[in-house]
XYZ file of C-alpha atoms in Angstrom:
153
model
C -2.962 -4.778 14.733
C 0.005 -2.518 14.127
C -0.315 1.011 12.855
C 2.408 2.749 10.891
C 2.982 6.476 11.305
C 4.686 8.902 8.953
C 5.808 9.742 5.454
C 9.349 8.904 4.351
C 11.265 9.888 1.219
C 14.066 7.810 -0.241
C 15.700 6.790 -3.503
C 15.339 3.689 -5.646
C 18.264 2.398 -7.700
C 18.208 1.162 -11.306
C 17.728 -2.443 -10.146
C 14.648 -1.556 -8.078
C 16.349 -1.697 -4.685
C 15.222 0.667 -1.945
C 16.874 1.280 1.393
C 13.952 1.320 3.846
C 14.346 4.348 6.144
C 15.439 3.290 9.651
C 12.583 5.147 11.363
C 10.064 3.277 9.213
C 11.855 -0.040 9.631
C 11.537 0.227 13.425
C 7.748 0.402 13.066
C 7.347 -2.584 10.785
C 5.931 -5.534 12.717
C 7.469 -8.969 12.435
C 9.741 -8.107 9.509
C 10.984 -11.688 9.412
C 7.557 -12.736 8.128
C 7.971 -10.456 5.114
C 5.500 -8.368 3.190
C 3.231 -8.452 0.195
C 3.616 -5.752 -2.407
C 0.684 -5.087 -4.731
C -0.931 -2.540 -6.986
C -3.303 -0.127 -5.285
C -6.945 -0.370 -6.338
C -7.707 3.340 -6.434
C -4.406 5.153 -7.027
C -1.277 4.759 -9.198
C 0.850 3.548 -6.297
C 1.843 0.337 -4.552
C 0.680 -1.084 -1.250
C 3.039 -2.867 1.129
C 1.138 -5.218 3.417
C 2.779 -6.784 6.483
C 2.225 -10.540 6.109
C -0.053 -10.675 9.166
C -2.360 -8.036 7.638
C -2.244 -9.720 4.232
C -3.290 -13.040 5.767
C -6.277 -11.352 7.431
C -7.330 -9.922 4.074
C -6.874 -13.285 2.347
C -9.199 -14.907 4.901
C -11.883 -12.362 3.975
C -11.333 -12.665 0.228
C -11.220 -16.455 0.526
C -14.859 -16.369 1.650
C -15.977 -14.915 -1.686
C -17.726 -17.327 -4.022
C -15.344 -17.766 -6.993
C -18.250 -18.909 -9.169
C -19.813 -15.451 -8.966
C -18.407 -13.582 -11.975
C -18.035 -10.241 -10.149
C -16.187 -11.948 -7.302
C -13.931 -13.722 -9.789
C -13.144 -10.450 -11.594
C -12.444 -8.679 -8.305
C -10.143 -11.425 -7.029
C -8.201 -11.505 -10.300
C -7.655 -7.754 -10.338
C -6.967 -7.491 -6.612
C -4.282 -10.172 -6.909
C -2.737 -8.805 -10.138
C 0.980 -8.221 -9.747
C 1.124 -9.407 -6.128
C 4.666 -10.160 -4.978
C 6.090 -11.401 -1.697
C 9.004 -9.213 -0.589
C 11.340 -8.997 2.371
C 13.772 -6.501 3.800
C 17.311 -7.894 3.750
C 19.910 -7.562 6.525
C 21.150 -4.309 4.983
C 17.624 -2.848 5.180
C 16.980 -3.047 1.434
C 13.857 -4.175 -0.372
C 13.583 -5.103 -4.046
C 10.584 -3.814 -5.986
C 9.755 -5.831 -9.122
C 9.985 -4.039 -12.468
C 6.314 -4.601 -13.363
C 5.252 -2.890 -10.124
C 7.719 -0.034 -10.704
C 6.178 0.478 -14.148
C 2.606 0.315 -12.795
C 3.301 3.012 -10.183
C 5.421 5.064 -12.625
C 8.218 5.114 -10.067
C 11.351 6.964 -11.111
C 14.282 7.815 -8.830
C 12.647 9.209 -5.700
C 9.879 7.464 -3.823
C 7.666 8.094 -0.830
C 6.610 5.546 1.772
C 3.482 6.806 3.518
C 1.340 5.250 6.208
C -2.201 4.107 5.504
C -3.303 2.733 8.891
C -2.037 -0.868 8.825
C -0.339 -0.851 5.413
C 2.162 1.386 3.630
C 1.699 3.066 0.278
C 4.714 3.462 -1.994
C 4.553 6.365 -4.458
C 6.723 8.028 -7.035
C 7.584 11.287 -5.217
C 6.362 13.625 -7.970
C 3.113 11.657 -8.388
C 2.515 11.721 -4.615
C 3.038 15.474 -4.417
C 0.798 16.093 -7.432
C -2.053 13.973 -6.032
C -1.929 15.905 -2.754
C -2.285 19.165 -4.699
C -5.183 17.754 -6.775
C -7.033 16.765 -3.617
C -7.077 20.358 -2.345
C -10.408 20.911 -4.113
C -12.376 18.833 -1.613
C -13.540 19.765 1.862
C -11.736 17.518 4.387
C -14.170 18.452 7.149
C -17.144 17.419 5.021
C -15.453 14.172 4.021
C -14.512 13.428 7.652
C -18.103 13.953 8.743
C -19.414 11.666 5.998
C -16.856 8.907 6.581
C -16.412 9.021 10.361
C -19.800 10.109 11.727
C -21.204 6.588 11.985
C -18.230 5.111 13.816
C -18.574 4.461 17.543
C -15.784 5.991 19.632
C -16.939 4.356 22.890
C -14.550 1.364 22.669
């Protein structure tokens, strides 16, 4: 598994093209395989999944019983707006208009790491969500989320 590190700001043009920052591009595994771009479940942003990570997720989702109504609803919403994308030889990526509208992306965007995927945010929205999240206690959240994980591996 590959992990991406960092937060990168860049601009998007009127056609939805983004020049992927060189320092981020160097971290992206197997770029020739491409990526999947999708709506985030919890936030008004996009998620960029390296194809290898997407395939792992599809194997897990493929095990869900599609005749269970909750599973069917989840699959439909999880897959809504999914697009396969690639980075061209010039280092550009095209973001589809429906995804730009979903994430309320304007002229400046932020690529930020989220372990094995990358979130893509409108810059103002990203900065505002970081300010909103100041009201929680990170130490308390870390204890709740991480305390049951084994670090002996």
